[in-house]
Amino acid sequence: MSVRPVDVEDAGKVYRRLLGYARPHLGMFMIGVVGMLLFAATDSALAFLVQKFLAGAFVEPDPRIIWAIPLGAVGLFLLRGIGDYVSNYFPGWVGRQVIKSMRGELFAHYLRLPVRYYEQAATGDLLSRLTLNIERVAEATTNSVTVLIRDTLTIIGLIGMLFWYNWQLAAFVLLLAPPISFLIQFINRAFRRYSARIQASMGDVTRVAKEALDAQRVIKAFNAEQHEEAVFEAANERNRHSNMRLIAARALANPVVQLIAALGLAGVLFFSIRQVFTQEMRVDEFMAFLTALLLITAPLRRLVQVFGPLQEGIAAGASVFQVLDTPVEDEGGPLCIARARGAVEFRDVGFTYQAVQGAVLNGVSFVADPGQTVALVGRSGSGKSTLASLLPRFHDPDTGAVLLDGHDLREYRRADLRTQVSLVSQEVVLFDESIRRNIAFGLCEPDDPRVEAAARAAFVTEFADELPQGLDTPVGERGSLLSGGQRQRVSIARALLKDAPVLVLDEATSALDTESERRIQAALEALRRNRTTLVIAHRLSTIEAADRIVVLDQGRVVEVGTHAELLARGGLYAQLHRLQFAA
Ligand SMILES: Nc1ncnc2c1ncn2[C@@H]1O[C@H](COP(=O)(O)OP(=O)(O)OP(=O)(O)O)[C@@H](O)[C@H]1O
Ligand SMILES: [Mg+2]
């Protein structure tokens, strides 16, 4: 899914909110401002030094300037250096703090966004907001502000010098201010528009790249390199195109401003040279005036350029706030629960992912009493995993309710509820850490003896013992260094360690050989005694012993009963069973 550029019409509001992140560090920033003042003052002092030099050398020769002017120049540049350092270091420090706290906040927010959000967003885009966009925010909140303050101060100082030497000419120079500021505003709007587009296209680039890198084996297997290149090329080209628009606007901004400035300079030269001829202005004053005027051009150029990064920062800030303003999962209801008995009931549950697709679950009702094992079977796509995802409240039913110990799941505190449910999902997700840490994940310390016990019960030790580092062997990114069946065993061990009263096994043993599966089944058998287990399996041989088998078809319960009852009935279950048996 492509990202729509964030609407940044209300740039002022976004900007104030961004500055809010810098506010706690105002003190540090003000030190920087002192440096900026110092830096700005030395520019004006330079014009003054030029005037003193010319006056002492040519107008009224004064031998003291032989020492005073060189020493003054060194002193001036020393102060300027200090000002430069302070005005970069302290705002830079504030900028990194802003980045860090914003990034932390965004990451924490990501973790708490509802499952539904992730079904609609592209993770590549979310990553790009967390990495690239936030970097740009620092530009807006500190670097640009530094330039803005420092160069504005410099220009004010220099204009002050202009007035000091010749107020009429200075007033003439000020006439240029309105056209220049109008131009800056115009460029600004363009910058903002293009920045939002660039960032959206950057999100696309990251998204396509991430997808391709994740799927590199599939791409190889299908010789789909060229196809992926074409997809990437489209995103890459969009990014280049948006960037070129920005570069064009930025490249044009400078010469135009310089041209206006040059026109002003020509006018000033015209009048001032006449004043020099008519002795109204001394040559040293003229040179000082000219120096101040020329010194204005550098900060003016920086000032014009700063609006690019500033607008980029605002567009980036808007894209981050868009996520931060997305509501996170609520805390759930008021009911606290330490350990449930494990009575699960689905009462007339209906669920729809997207309206266009129609209902995925429709009037599903069945009961699992504490300690019972209920198996869910049905064709692929019949809604089994969806049903399982309702238990930890990844989704909530649209109609009806799921109950635990007689209470609607929504009545429980969400965190409490999730400790009651241990889910081994169809897609095993492992972290790039050791087997031990993957099992202990979020539950206990990795060196806890229970980790080893769980590893043994799930037959993880069986293959881990063969590995050079045993349980401390790293599993690679997403567990890629383990086989499919080994990954499943790690995730079963993790679920066993959690020791929750409700255990959901969604195709948990599908990747295991019959021998290992049978042994894990035996291990699970022992654990099932005091917990409610929901087993989803295509391999029907594994669920024959279930207390109850619920057969789903197209989101509806079509049959319920024990293995023997359902076989005798000769319905869908019997049909599926016959097909497997024949195979
Ligand atoms: N995140 C989602 N967004 C939209 N539709 C979805 C989503 N997840 C699943 N579906 C759809 O819901 C239906 C049921 O999917 P579900 O994963 O529950 O089936 P399943 O019974 O577990 O199938 P399998 O046996 O293949 O695992 C399918 O038609 C699927 O296309
Ligand atoms: Mg499934």
Coordinates of C-alpha atoms and ligand atoms in Angstrom, one line a residue:
M1 CA 0.0 0.0 0.0
S2 CA 1.3 3.4 -0.9
V3 CA 1.5 6.2 1.5
R4 CA -0.4 9.3 1.0
P5 CA 1.6 12.5 1.6
V6 CA 0.7 14.0 4.9
D7 CA -1.4 17.1 4.7
V8 CA 0.8 19.9 6.1
E9 CA -1.5 22.8 5.5
D10 CA -1.4 23.7 9.1
A11 CA 2.3 24.1 9.2
G12 CA 2.2 26.6 12.1
K13 CA 0.5 24.1 14.4
V14 CA 2.9 21.3 13.4
Y15 CA 5.8 23.5 14.1
R16 CA 4.7 24.6 17.5
R17 CA 4.2 21.0 18.4
L18 CA 7.7 20.2 17.2
L19 CA 9.1 23.0 19.2
G20 CA 7.4 21.5 22.2
Y21 CA 9.9 18.7 22.1
A22 CA 12.7 21.2 22.3
R23 CA 11.2 23.2 25.1
P24 CA 12.6 21.1 28.0
H25 CA 16.1 22.0 26.7
L26 CA 15.5 25.7 26.4
G27 CA 18.4 26.5 28.7
M28 CA 20.9 24.7 26.5
F29 CA 19.4 26.3 23.5
M30 CA 19.8 29.8 25.0
I31 CA 23.5 29.2 25.5
G32 CA 23.6 28.6 21.8
V33 CA 21.7 31.8 21.2
V34 CA 24.5 33.7 23.2
G35 CA 27.0 32.1 20.8
M36 CA 24.8 33.3 17.9
L37 CA 24.8 36.8 19.3
L38 CA 28.6 36.7 19.5
F39 CA 28.9 35.4 16.0
A40 CA 26.6 38.1 14.6
A41 CA 28.4 40.9 16.5
T42 CA 31.8 39.9 15.0
D43 CA 30.4 40.4 11.5
S44 CA 29.4 43.9 12.3
A45 CA 32.7 44.5 14.0
L46 CA 34.5 43.4 10.9
A47 CA 33.0 46.3 8.9
F48 CA 34.1 48.6 11.8
L49 CA 37.6 47.2 11.7
V50 CA 37.8 47.9 7.9
Q51 CA 36.8 51.5 8.5
K52 CA 39.3 52.0 11.3
F53 CA 42.0 50.5 9.1
L54 CA 41.3 52.7 6.1
A55 CA 40.9 55.8 8.3
G56 CA 44.2 55.0 10.1
A57 CA 46.1 54.1 7.0
F58 CA 44.9 56.7 4.5
V59 CA 42.7 59.4 6.0
E60 CA 44.6 60.4 9.1
P61 CA 47.7 58.2 9.2
D62 CA 48.1 56.7 12.7
P63 CA 51.1 54.3 13.4
R64 CA 49.2 52.5 16.2
I65 CA 47.1 50.7 13.7
I66 CA 50.1 48.7 12.6
W67 CA 49.7 46.5 15.7
A68 CA 46.1 47.3 16.6
I69 CA 44.5 46.2 13.3
P70 CA 46.2 42.7 13.0
L71 CA 45.7 42.0 16.7
G72 CA 42.1 43.1 16.4
A73 CA 41.6 40.9 13.4
V74 CA 42.9 37.8 15.3
G75 CA 40.8 38.7 18.3
L76 CA 37.8 39.1 16.2
F77 CA 38.1 35.7 14.5
L78 CA 38.8 34.1 17.8
L79 CA 35.5 35.4 19.2
R80 CA 33.8 34.5 16.0
G81 CA 35.2 31.0 16.3
I82 CA 33.9 30.7 19.8
G83 CA 30.5 32.0 18.8
D84 CA 30.5 29.6 15.9
Y85 CA 31.2 26.6 18.1
V86 CA 28.7 27.5 20.8
S87 CA 26.0 28.3 18.3
N88 CA 26.5 24.9 16.6
Y89 CA 27.2 22.6 19.6
F90 CA 24.4 23.6 21.9
P91 CA 21.5 23.6 19.4
G92 CA 22.9 20.4 18.0
W93 CA 22.8 18.9 21.4
V94 CA 19.1 19.9 21.7
G95 CA 18.4 18.6 18.3
R96 CA 19.7 15.1 19.1
Q97 CA 17.7 15.1 22.3
V98 CA 14.6 16.0 20.3
I99 CA 15.3 13.1 17.8
K100 CA 15.9 10.7 20.6
S101 CA 12.7 11.5 22.6
M102 CA 10.6 11.6 19.5
R103 CA 11.9 8.4 18.2
G104 CA 11.4 6.7 21.5
E105 CA 7.8 8.0 21.7
L106 CA 7.1 6.9 18.1
F107 CA 8.5 3.4 18.7
A108 CA 6.5 3.0 21.9
H109 CA 3.5 4.1 20.0
Y110 CA 4.1 1.5 17.2
L111 CA 4.2 -1.2 19.8
R112 CA 0.8 -0.2 21.1
L113 CA -1.0 0.4 17.9
P114 CA -3.9 -2.1 17.2
V115 CA -3.4 -5.1 15.0
R116 CA -5.8 -3.6 12.5
Y117 CA -3.5 -0.6 11.9
Y118 CA -0.7 -2.9 10.8
E119 CA -3.0 -4.7 8.4
Q120 CA -3.4 -1.4 6.6
A121 CA 0.0 0.2 6.9
A122 CA 3.2 -0.8 5.2
T123 CA 6.0 -1.6 7.7
G124 CA 8.6 -0.2 5.3
D125 CA 6.8 3.2 5.5
L126 CA 6.6 3.0 9.2
L127 CA 10.3 2.2 9.4
S128 CA 11.1 5.2 7.1
R129 CA 9.2 7.5 9.4
L130 CA 11.1 6.2 12.4
T131 CA 14.5 6.6 10.8
L132 CA 14.6 9.2 8.0
N133 CA 11.7 11.4 8.8
I134 CA 12.7 11.9 12.4
E135 CA 16.2 13.0 11.4
R136 CA 14.7 15.8 9.4
V137 CA 12.7 16.9 12.4
A138 CA 16.0 18.0 14.0
E139 CA 16.6 20.2 11.1
A140 CA 13.4 22.0 11.6
T141 CA 13.6 22.3 15.4
T142 CA 17.2 23.2 15.8
N143 CA 19.6 23.5 12.9
S144 CA 17.2 25.7 10.9
V145 CA 16.3 27.7 14.0
T146 CA 20.0 28.2 14.6
V147 CA 20.6 29.6 11.1
L148 CA 17.4 31.6 11.3
I149 CA 18.3 33.3 14.5
R150 CA 22.0 33.6 13.9
D151 CA 21.8 35.0 10.4
T152 CA 18.9 37.3 11.2
L153 CA 20.9 38.7 14.1
T154 CA 23.9 39.1 11.7
I155 CA 21.8 40.9 9.2
I156 CA 20.2 43.1 11.8
G157 CA 23.7 44.0 13.1
L158 CA 25.0 44.7 9.6
I159 CA 22.0 46.8 8.7
G160 CA 22.6 48.7 11.9
M161 CA 26.2 49.4 10.7
L162 CA 24.8 50.6 7.4
F163 CA 22.6 53.1 9.1
W164 CA 25.5 54.1 11.3
Y165 CA 27.6 55.0 8.3
N166 CA 25.0 56.4 6.0
W167 CA 21.3 56.3 6.9
Q168 CA 20.0 57.5 3.6
L169 CA 21.7 54.7 1.7
A170 CA 20.7 52.2 4.3
A171 CA 17.1 53.2 4.0
F172 CA 17.4 52.6 0.2
V173 CA 18.8 49.1 0.9
L174 CA 15.8 48.3 3.1
L175 CA 13.5 48.9 0.1
L176 CA 14.7 45.5 -1.1
A177 CA 13.3 43.7 1.9
P178 CA 9.7 43.4 0.7
P179 CA 10.4 41.8 -2.7
I180 CA 12.9 39.4 -1.1
S181 CA 10.6 38.3 1.7
F182 CA 7.7 37.9 -0.8
L183 CA 10.0 35.6 -2.8
I184 CA 11.0 33.6 0.2
Q185 CA 7.3 33.0 1.1
F186 CA 6.6 31.8 -2.4
I187 CA 9.6 29.4 -2.4
N188 CA 8.5 28.2 1.0
R189 CA 5.2 27.0 -0.1
A190 CA 6.9 25.1 -3.0
F191 CA 9.4 23.5 -0.6
R192 CA 6.7 22.3 1.7
R193 CA 4.7 20.7 -1.0
Y194 CA 7.6 18.9 -2.5
S195 CA 9.0 17.8 0.9
A196 CA 5.9 15.9 1.8
R197 CA 6.0 14.2 -1.6
I198 CA 9.6 13.3 -1.2
Q199 CA 9.1 11.7 2.2
A200 CA 6.1 9.7 1.0
S201 CA 8.1 8.5 -2.0
M202 CA 11.0 7.6 0.3
G203 CA 8.5 5.5 2.4
D204 CA 7.7 3.7 -0.9
V205 CA 11.3 3.1 -1.6
T206 CA 11.9 1.6 1.8
R207 CA 8.7 -0.5 1.6
V208 CA 9.6 -2.0 -1.8
A209 CA 13.2 -2.7 -0.7
K210 CA 12.2 -4.2 2.6
E211 CA 9.7 -6.5 0.9
A212 CA 12.2 -7.6 -1.7
L213 CA 14.9 -8.2 0.9
D214 CA 12.6 -10.2 3.0
A215 CA 11.5 -12.2 0.0
Q216 CA 14.9 -12.7 -1.6
R217 CA 14.6 -16.5 -1.8
V218 CA 11.2 -16.3 -3.5
I219 CA 12.5 -13.8 -6.0
K220 CA 15.4 -16.1 -6.8
A221 CA 13.2 -19.1 -7.1
F222 CA 10.9 -17.4 -9.6
N223 CA 13.7 -15.5 -11.4
A224 CA 11.7 -12.4 -10.5
E225 CA 14.7 -10.1 -10.2
Q226 CA 13.6 -8.0 -13.2
H227 CA 10.1 -7.8 -12.0
E228 CA 11.2 -6.5 -8.6
E229 CA 13.6 -4.1 -10.3
A230 CA 10.8 -2.7 -12.3
V231 CA 8.7 -2.2 -9.1
F232 CA 11.6 -0.6 -7.4
E233 CA 12.4 1.5 -10.4
A234 CA 8.9 3.0 -10.3
A235 CA 9.3 4.0 -6.6
N236 CA 12.9 5.2 -7.2
E237 CA 11.9 7.3 -10.1
R238 CA 9.0 8.9 -8.2
N239 CA 11.5 9.8 -5.5
R240 CA 14.0 11.2 -8.0
H241 CA 11.3 13.2 -9.7
S242 CA 10.0 14.8 -6.4
N243 CA 13.5 15.5 -5.4
M244 CA 14.3 17.2 -8.7
R245 CA 11.3 19.5 -8.2
L246 CA 12.8 20.5 -4.8
I247 CA 16.3 20.9 -6.2
A248 CA 14.9 23.1 -9.0
A249 CA 13.0 25.3 -6.6
R250 CA 16.1 25.5 -4.3
A251 CA 18.5 26.2 -7.2
L252 CA 16.3 28.9 -8.5
A253 CA 15.8 30.6 -5.2
N254 CA 19.4 31.6 -4.7
P255 CA 20.1 33.3 -8.1
V256 CA 16.8 35.2 -8.0
V257 CA 17.5 36.5 -4.5
Q258 CA 21.1 37.3 -5.5
L259 CA 19.9 39.1 -8.6
I260 CA 17.6 41.3 -6.5
A261 CA 20.4 42.0 -4.1
A262 CA 22.7 42.9 -7.0
L263 CA 20.2 45.4 -8.3
G264 CA 20.2 46.9 -4.9
L265 CA 23.9 46.9 -4.8
A266 CA 24.1 48.7 -8.1
G267 CA 21.8 51.4 -6.9
V268 CA 23.8 51.8 -3.7
L269 CA 27.1 52.0 -5.6
F270 CA 25.6 54.6 -8.0
F271 CA 24.5 56.9 -5.1
S272 CA 27.4 56.3 -2.8
I273 CA 30.1 56.9 -5.5
R274 CA 28.4 60.2 -6.2
Q275 CA 28.5 61.0 -2.5
V276 CA 32.2 60.2 -2.4
F277 CA 32.8 62.5 -5.4
T278 CA 30.9 65.3 -3.7
Q279 CA 32.9 64.7 -0.5
E280 CA 29.7 63.9 1.4
M281 CA 31.2 60.5 2.3
R282 CA 34.8 59.7 3.2
V283 CA 36.4 56.7 1.5
D284 CA 36.9 54.7 4.7
E285 CA 33.2 55.1 5.5
F286 CA 32.3 54.1 2.0
M287 CA 34.5 51.0 2.2
A288 CA 33.0 50.1 5.6
F289 CA 29.5 50.6 4.2
L290 CA 30.4 48.4 1.2
T291 CA 32.0 45.7 3.5
A292 CA 28.8 45.6 5.6
L293 CA 26.7 45.4 2.5
L294 CA 28.7 42.6 1.0
L295 CA 28.8 40.7 4.3
I296 CA 25.0 40.7 4.3
T297 CA 24.9 38.5 1.2
A298 CA 26.3 35.4 2.9
P299 CA 23.8 35.2 5.8
L300 CA 21.0 36.3 3.4
R301 CA 21.9 33.3 1.1
R302 CA 21.9 30.9 4.1
L303 CA 18.6 32.4 5.2
V304 CA 17.0 31.7 1.9
Q305 CA 18.3 28.2 1.8
V306 CA 17.2 27.3 5.3
F307 CA 13.6 27.2 4.4
G308 CA 14.1 24.0 2.5
P309 CA 15.2 21.9 5.4
L310 CA 12.7 23.8 7.7
Q311 CA 9.8 22.8 5.5
E312 CA 11.2 19.3 5.2
G313 CA 11.2 19.1 8.9
I314 CA 7.7 20.3 9.2
A315 CA 6.5 17.8 6.6
A316 CA 8.4 15.0 8.4
G317 CA 7.0 16.2 11.8
A318 CA 3.5 16.0 10.3
S319 CA 4.0 12.5 9.1
V320 CA 5.2 11.5 12.6
F321 CA 2.3 13.2 14.4
Q322 CA -0.1 11.4 12.0
V323 CA 1.1 8.2 13.6
L324 CA 1.2 9.5 17.1
D325 CA -2.3 10.8 16.8
T326 CA -3.6 7.3 15.8
P327 CA -5.2 5.9 18.9
V328 CA -3.4 3.0 20.6
E329 CA -5.1 -0.1 21.9
D330 CA -7.2 0.7 25.0
E331 CA -6.5 -0.7 28.4
G332 CA -9.5 -3.0 28.2
G333 CA -12.2 -3.3 30.8
P334 CA -11.9 -2.9 34.6
L335 CA -11.9 -6.6 35.4
C336 CA -8.6 -7.9 36.9
I337 CA -7.8 -11.5 36.7
A338 CA -4.7 -13.4 38.0
R339 CA -5.5 -16.9 36.6
A340 CA -8.7 -17.9 34.8
R341 CA -10.3 -21.2 35.2
G342 CA -10.3 -21.5 31.4
A343 CA -13.9 -21.7 30.4
V344 CA -14.1 -20.4 26.9
E345 CA -17.3 -19.7 25.0
F346 CA -17.9 -18.3 21.5
R347 CA -21.4 -16.9 21.5
D348 CA -22.8 -16.1 18.1
V349 CA -19.6 -14.5 17.0
G350 CA -19.5 -12.5 13.7
F351 CA -16.4 -10.9 12.3
T352 CA -15.5 -9.0 9.2
Y353 CA -12.0 -7.7 8.1
Q354 CA -13.2 -5.5 5.3
A355 CA -16.7 -4.7 4.2
V356 CA -16.0 -5.6 0.6
Q357 CA -14.8 -9.1 1.6
G358 CA -17.9 -9.9 3.6
A359 CA -18.1 -11.8 6.9
V360 CA -15.2 -14.1 7.7
L361 CA -17.0 -15.5 10.8
N362 CA -20.7 -15.8 11.0
G363 CA -22.7 -16.8 14.0
V364 CA -20.0 -19.0 15.5
S365 CA -21.0 -20.6 18.8
F366 CA -19.3 -23.3 20.8
V367 CA -18.0 -24.0 24.3
A368 CA -14.8 -25.3 25.7
D369 CA -15.0 -26.2 29.3
P370 CA -12.0 -25.9 31.6
G371 CA -9.4 -28.6 30.9
Q372 CA -11.1 -29.6 27.6
T373 CA -9.4 -29.9 24.3
V374 CA -11.4 -28.5 21.4
A375 CA -10.2 -29.0 17.8
L376 CA -11.1 -26.6 15.0
V377 CA -11.0 -28.1 11.6
G378 CA -12.1 -26.8 8.2
R379 CA -10.8 -26.0 4.8
S380 CA -8.2 -23.4 4.3
G381 CA -9.6 -20.0 4.6
S382 CA -12.6 -21.1 6.6
G383 CA -11.7 -18.7 9.4
K384 CA -9.9 -20.8 12.0
S385 CA -6.9 -18.5 12.5
T386 CA -9.2 -15.5 12.6
L387 CA -11.2 -17.2 15.3
A388 CA -8.1 -17.9 17.3
S389 CA -7.0 -14.3 17.0
L390 CA -10.1 -13.1 18.8
L391 CA -8.9 -14.8 22.1
P392 CA -6.0 -12.5 22.8
R393 CA -8.1 -9.7 21.4
F394 CA -6.0 -9.0 18.3
H395 CA -9.5 -8.3 16.9
D396 CA -12.8 -7.9 18.5
P397 CA -16.0 -9.6 17.1
D398 CA -18.4 -7.3 15.3
T399 CA -21.4 -9.1 16.7
G400 CA -21.7 -11.6 19.5
A401 CA -19.0 -12.1 22.1
V402 CA -16.2 -14.3 23.2
L403 CA -16.3 -15.2 26.9
L404 CA -13.7 -16.3 29.4
D405 CA -15.0 -17.7 32.7
G406 CA -18.4 -16.2 31.8
H407 CA -17.2 -12.7 31.1
D408 CA -16.9 -10.9 27.8
L409 CA -13.2 -10.6 27.0
R410 CA -13.7 -6.9 26.6
E411 CA -14.5 -6.7 30.3
Y412 CA -11.0 -7.8 31.3
R413 CA -8.0 -5.6 31.5
R414 CA -6.2 -6.2 28.2
A415 CA -2.9 -7.1 29.7
D416 CA -4.5 -9.5 32.2
L417 CA -6.4 -11.2 29.4
R418 CA -3.3 -11.7 27.3
T419 CA -1.5 -13.5 30.2
Q420 CA -4.4 -16.0 30.2
V421 CA -3.8 -17.0 26.6
S422 CA -0.8 -18.8 25.2
L423 CA -0.9 -18.7 21.4
V424 CA 1.3 -20.8 19.1
S425 CA 0.5 -19.2 15.8
Q426 CA 0.6 -20.5 12.3
E427 CA 3.5 -18.3 11.5
V428 CA 6.4 -18.7 13.9
V429 CA 8.1 -15.4 14.8
L430 CA 11.5 -15.6 16.4
F431 CA 13.9 -12.9 17.3
D432 CA 17.5 -12.7 16.3
E433 CA 18.8 -13.9 19.6
S434 CA 19.7 -17.2 21.3
I435 CA 17.2 -20.1 21.5
R436 CA 17.1 -19.6 25.2
R437 CA 16.2 -16.0 25.0
N438 CA 13.5 -16.7 22.4
I439 CA 11.9 -19.2 24.8
A440 CA 12.1 -16.9 27.8
F441 CA 10.9 -14.0 25.7
G442 CA 9.1 -11.5 28.0
L443 CA 8.4 -14.2 30.5
C444 CA 11.3 -14.8 32.8
E445 CA 15.1 -14.5 32.9
P446 CA 16.8 -16.6 30.2
D447 CA 18.8 -18.6 32.8
D448 CA 15.7 -19.6 34.7
P449 CA 15.6 -23.4 35.1
R450 CA 12.0 -23.4 33.8
V451 CA 13.3 -22.4 30.4
E452 CA 15.3 -25.7 30.2
A453 CA 12.2 -27.6 31.3
A454 CA 10.1 -26.1 28.7
A455 CA 12.8 -26.7 26.1
R456 CA 12.8 -30.3 27.1
A457 CA 9.1 -30.7 27.0
A458 CA 8.9 -29.3 23.5
F459 CA 11.8 -31.4 22.3
V460 CA 13.9 -28.3 21.7
T461 CA 16.8 -29.8 23.7
E462 CA 16.8 -32.7 21.3
F463 CA 18.2 -30.6 18.5
A464 CA 19.8 -27.9 20.6
D465 CA 22.1 -30.5 22.2
E466 CA 23.6 -31.2 18.8
L467 CA 24.4 -27.5 18.3
P468 CA 27.8 -26.2 19.4
Q469 CA 26.4 -23.6 21.8
G470 CA 23.3 -25.6 22.8
L471 CA 20.4 -23.5 23.9
D472 CA 22.6 -20.4 23.6
T473 CA 22.9 -20.8 19.8
P474 CA 21.6 -17.7 18.0
V475 CA 18.6 -18.5 15.7
G476 CA 19.4 -15.8 13.1
E477 CA 17.0 -13.2 11.7
R478 CA 13.4 -14.5 12.1
G479 CA 14.9 -17.8 13.1
S480 CA 16.4 -18.4 9.6
L481 CA 19.2 -20.6 11.0
L482 CA 16.7 -23.2 12.2
S483 CA 14.6 -25.6 10.3
G484 CA 10.8 -25.0 10.1
G485 CA 10.1 -27.8 12.5
Q486 CA 12.8 -26.6 14.9
R487 CA 11.3 -23.1 14.9
Q488 CA 7.9 -24.6 15.7
R489 CA 9.3 -26.4 18.6
V490 CA 10.9 -23.3 20.0
S491 CA 7.6 -21.5 19.8
I492 CA 5.8 -24.4 21.5
A493 CA 8.4 -24.2 24.3
R494 CA 7.7 -20.6 24.6
A495 CA 4.0 -21.2 24.9
L496 CA 4.6 -24.0 27.5
L497 CA 6.7 -21.7 29.6
K498 CA 4.0 -19.1 29.6
D499 CA 1.8 -21.7 31.3
A500 CA -1.5 -19.9 30.6
P501 CA -4.9 -21.5 31.4
V502 CA -5.9 -21.2 27.7
L503 CA -3.6 -22.7 25.1
V504 CA -4.2 -22.1 21.4
L505 CA -2.2 -24.2 18.9
D506 CA -2.7 -23.0 15.4
E507 CA -1.1 -25.6 13.1
A508 CA 1.6 -25.8 15.8
T509 CA 3.0 -29.1 14.8
S510 CA 2.4 -29.0 11.1
A511 CA 6.0 -28.8 10.1
L512 CA 7.1 -31.7 12.3
D513 CA 7.7 -35.3 11.2
T514 CA 5.1 -37.8 12.4
E515 CA 7.5 -39.2 15.1
S516 CA 8.3 -35.8 16.6
E517 CA 4.7 -34.7 16.3
R518 CA 3.5 -37.8 18.2
R519 CA 6.0 -37.1 21.0
I520 CA 5.1 -33.5 21.3
Q521 CA 1.5 -34.5 21.3
A522 CA 2.3 -36.7 24.3
A523 CA 4.0 -33.9 26.0
L524 CA 1.1 -31.6 25.3
E525 CA -1.3 -34.2 26.6
A526 CA 0.3 -34.0 30.0
L527 CA 0.0 -30.2 30.0
R528 CA -3.6 -30.2 28.8
R529 CA -5.0 -31.6 31.9
N530 CA -5.4 -28.3 33.7
R531 CA -5.8 -26.0 30.8
T532 CA -8.2 -25.4 28.0
T533 CA -6.7 -26.2 24.7
L534 CA -7.9 -25.0 21.2
V535 CA -6.1 -27.0 18.5
I536 CA -6.3 -26.1 14.9
A537 CA -5.0 -28.8 12.6
H538 CA -5.3 -29.9 9.0
R539 CA -3.7 -33.3 9.8
L540 CA -6.8 -34.8 11.3
S541 CA -4.9 -37.7 12.9
T542 CA -3.6 -35.3 15.5
I543 CA -7.0 -34.3 16.8
E544 CA -8.9 -37.6 17.0
A545 CA -8.6 -37.6 20.8
A546 CA -10.1 -34.1 21.2
D547 CA -13.1 -33.8 23.6
R548 CA -14.9 -31.9 20.9
I549 CA -14.3 -31.2 17.2
V550 CA -15.8 -28.0 15.7
V551 CA -16.0 -28.1 11.9
L552 CA -15.9 -24.7 10.3
D553 CA -16.9 -23.9 6.7
Q554 CA -16.9 -20.4 5.3
G555 CA -16.9 -18.9 8.7
R556 CA -19.9 -21.0 10.0
V557 CA -19.9 -23.9 12.4
V558 CA -21.3 -26.8 10.4
E559 CA -20.7 -29.7 12.7
V560 CA -19.8 -30.3 16.3
G561 CA -19.0 -33.6 18.0
T562 CA -16.4 -36.2 18.8
H563 CA -14.3 -38.0 16.2
A564 CA -16.5 -41.0 16.3
E565 CA -19.8 -39.0 16.2
L566 CA -18.6 -37.0 13.3
L567 CA -17.4 -40.0 11.3
A568 CA -20.7 -41.7 11.9
R569 CA -22.6 -38.6 10.8
G570 CA -20.9 -38.7 7.3
G571 CA -20.8 -34.9 6.9
L572 CA -17.9 -32.5 6.0
Y573 CA -15.6 -34.0 8.7
A574 CA -16.1 -37.5 7.4
Q575 CA -15.4 -36.3 3.9
L576 CA -12.2 -34.5 4.9
H577 CA -11.1 -37.5 6.9
R578 CA -11.8 -39.9 4.0
L579 CA -9.7 -37.7 1.6
Q580 CA -6.8 -37.7 4.0
F581 CA -7.0 -41.4 4.8
A582 CA -7.0 -42.2 1.1
A583 CA -3.9 -40.0 0.6
Ligands
LIG1 N1 -5.7 -9.6 7.9 C1 -6.7 -9.9 7.0 N2 -7.3 -9.0 6.3 C2 -8.3 -9.3 5.5 N3 -8.7 -10.6 5.3 C3 -8.1 -11.5 6.0 C4 -7.0 -11.3 6.9 N4 -6.6 -12.4 7.4 C5 -7.4 -13.4 6.9 N5 -8.3 -12.9 6.0 C6 -9.3 -13.6 5.2 O1 -10.1 -14.2 6.2 C7 -10.5 -15.5 5.7 C8 -10.2 -16.5 6.8 O2 -8.8 -16.5 7.1 P1 -8.1 -17.4 8.2 O3 -6.7 -17.1 8.2 O4 -8.9 -17.3 9.4 O5 -8.3 -18.9 7.6 P2 -7.8 -20.3 8.2 O6 -9.0 -21.1 8.4 O7 -6.9 -20.1 9.3 O8 -7.0 -20.9 6.9 P3 -5.7 -21.8 6.9 O9 -6.2 -23.2 7.2 O10 -5.3 -21.7 5.5 O11 -4.8 -21.3 7.9 C9 -9.7 -15.8 4.5 O12 -10.7 -15.6 3.4 C10 -8.7 -14.7 4.4 O13 -8.5 -14.3 3.1
MG2 MG -4.9 -20.3 9.6

